[in-house]
Amino acid sequence: MKAIITCLICTSCIHFSLAQNTRLTLENAFEEVFVRSPKISPDGNYLLFMTRKTKFSDNEYEYSYWLMDLKNKSKKQVTINGRSVNWSKDGQHFTYLKNDEKGFAQVFKIGINDAPEKSIQVTHADRSIDYYQYSPDNKRILYTAEKPKKIKAGIEKYITAFEVKNNSYLSTEEPSPTQLWICDSNGENPEKLTAGESTLSWIGGNPVWSPDGNKIAFISQASPYQADLLTRVLKYVNVETKETVDLDDSGILMLPTFTKDNLNIVYLKTNDGRFNSPTKLYKTNLKGVKTENPIWDLDRDVHEELAIYPDGSILAAAADETSASFWKGKTNGSFEKLPIGKLVPTTTDHSISHKGELYFSAKSDQLPEEIYYLKDENSKPERLTNFNTYFENLNLGKTETLTWLTQDNFEANGVLLYPPNFDKEKTYPALIYLHNKYASTEAFSSFVKMIAANDYIVFMPNYRGSYNLGESFQKSVIDDAMEGPALDVIKGLESIQDQGFIDPNKISIYGHGYGGLVALGLAAKYDKWSSIIVHNPITDWLDLLTLSHLNSNYQMPNISSPWTDKKVLANYQNQSPLYHVHKIKAKTLIFATDVPYYP
């Protein structure tokens, strides 16, 4: 949160005074409410969801839970002091994770109309629970947990010990495997289903029950070190016999999901070695006989979540062009995009009712997040909440998508945000806003809307490596980590400058993470910027390789290791802003946190 607020305040370096703004200001930008995590009740009559608002004066978020009666659309606030909130199978309780007296996260439950003091602790594990899910028949709880960690002897918490392969690049704690456990629905008779150094994959997705409750599918990796992210295996465990069966170890695997008939598992996979962007849907039976070819090749980085409809259809979501989309399909590969219009859904925030209705969180280009309802693929989405009507009364400026050809003939795209009351006969200062290796969309953002409200053109390009234009465009960043994206941005900027409404002497750049690297690359290559602001940028690929778990996943500057090839080492250095810092002439502000990705 501190970084976000700092980011907003630091933009005052870009030659305007927020205090003089009569449109969307820094103060009223924090009126934005994030509306997340819709959960439909088992009977389909009620919707539970969460809101988050920024308390600027306290530098923190304020979370609230709400219960909506879908018959009359009335809502009331409910008090839940926890996280990972779900409905019980009977629809009369909420379950959630909260720390117990020992400080371990446990499963609690509370009646939907009960006061907080009536909450009941369900599990009593001797460790913190990371994730939980009740079985389809509500008789058991699946949960994941690590052994309690131990601080290395003789090392104080404020002094770190170097350990390249741990969860953090400098750590005082030994990593431990995350294992699968089950217990009765009342928390009794806990049993550990997995053991050894093999651990639940931290990036492969959550484990899932089969519809009959007899099996649990999951993705494992060889050890608890995050650097072992490439050693993934699709498995399932028989709950009764405790037998674990390996099904697939042939690529980067994610998001296992049982089909409705209990006989197959669908999952995402890429066969392309180290490249961690699953785009293809595969299917295997429980004997490990899998489809040779993908049953569906979306050519988008789904990467988030799969869900199953009551009729057995599959729901997938991913960044798509300058939006995000839902797809619904069958295991025979017949998929169609759902008709949600210009809404940009939050791809992990959705819930499917027992009737197959979809509830999801989404933004438009002019409105922050709200909850929407889609009855079926022949309907139009209906908005259910109105937390952000404040912004409907503001003139926020027009948003549009633009496309251009890159220097090597990819069709890149991006988003252009105009100031309110834009006049094409005038010239305006511009901000290039560079995302962190995902994708810029037309979705509402109070940050960029606030910049535009101060008579700025905001350009948000999707440079190579972005997740929204297919695998070829995404992979073209390999061996071209800084130069290629920077040239993509310049090509897009030139297509806008040709229209004559940008002041060429007043162009600033903001970038975060990977976008910070691209921003610094632009600063080093071109002497035309008013100012540069970067947050947690990648400044040196060799540092990132050495000091984070990505040491075994070198893929952006080059697919090979710089420690074994002098040409690769030279490429790492050439694609790192640190080695070009002497070329940067513009005023440049770098601020960072202790994230090991961005040393």
mmCIF file with all atom_site columns, C-alpha atoms in Angstrom, residues 31-33 366-370 383 385-394 396:
data_model
loop_
_atom_site.group_PDB
_atom_site.id
_atom_site.type_symbol
_atom_site.label_atom_id
_atom_site.label_alt_id
_atom_site.label_comp_id
_atom_site.label_asym_id
_atom_site.label_entity_id
_atom_site.label_seq_id
_atom_site.pdbx_PDB_ins_code
_atom_site.Cartn_x
_atom_site.Cartn_y
_atom_site.Cartn_z
_atom_site.occupancy
_atom_site.B_iso_or_equiv
_atom_site.pdbx_formal_charge
_atom_site.auth_seq_id
_atom_site.auth_comp_id
_atom_site.auth_asym_id
_atom_site.auth_atom_id
_atom_site.pdbx_PDB_model_num
ATOM 1  C CA . GLU A 1 31  ? -13.168 7.070  -3.272  1.00 0.00 ? 31  GLU A CA 1
ATOM 2  C CA . GLU A 1 32  ? -12.751 4.039  -5.529  1.00 0.00 ? 32  GLU A CA 1
ATOM 3  C CA . VAL A 1 33  ? -14.181 0.844  -4.030  1.00 0.00 ? 33  VAL A CA 1
ATOM 4  C CA . GLN A 1 366 ? -15.529 4.666  -17.046 1.00 0.00 ? 366 GLN A CA 1
ATOM 5  C CA . LEU A 1 367 ? -16.482 2.762  -13.882 1.00 0.00 ? 367 LEU A CA 1
ATOM 6  C CA . PRO A 1 368 ? -14.483 0.914  -11.196 1.00 0.00 ? 368 PRO A CA 1
ATOM 7  C CA . GLU A 1 369 ? -15.255 -2.627 -10.123 1.00 0.00 ? 369 GLU A CA 1
ATOM 8  C CA . GLU A 1 370 ? -18.800 -3.808 -9.525  1.00 0.00 ? 370 GLU A CA 1
ATOM 9  C CA . ARG A 1 383 ? -24.931 -4.950 -12.879 1.00 0.00 ? 383 ARG A CA 1
ATOM 10 C CA . THR A 1 385 ? -23.871 -3.440 -7.152  1.00 0.00 ? 385 THR A CA 1
ATOM 11 C CA . ASN A 1 386 ? -23.483 0.341  -7.140  1.00 0.00 ? 386 ASN A CA 1
ATOM 12 C CA . PHE A 1 387 ? -20.549 1.165  -4.879  1.00 0.00 ? 387 PHE A CA 1
ATOM 13 C CA . ASN A 1 388 ? -18.857 3.476  -7.387  1.00 0.00 ? 388 ASN A CA 1
ATOM 14 C CA . THR A 1 389 ? -21.681 5.676  -8.674  1.00 0.00 ? 389 THR A CA 1
ATOM 15 C CA . TYR A 1 390 ? -19.602 8.666  -7.519  1.00 0.00 ? 390 TYR A CA 1
ATOM 16 C CA . PHE A 1 391 ? -17.458 8.274  -10.634 1.00 0.00 ? 391 PHE A CA 1
ATOM 17 C CA . GLU A 1 392 ? -20.424 8.216  -13.009 1.00 0.00 ? 392 GLU A CA 1
ATOM 18 C CA . ASN A 1 393 ? -20.841 11.940 -12.430 1.00 0.00 ? 393 ASN A CA 1
ATOM 19 C CA . LEU A 1 394 ? -17.264 12.841 -13.391 1.00 0.00 ? 394 LEU A CA 1
ATOM 20 C CA . LEU A 1 396 ? -13.156 11.120 -17.039 1.00 0.00 ? 396 LEU A CA 1
#
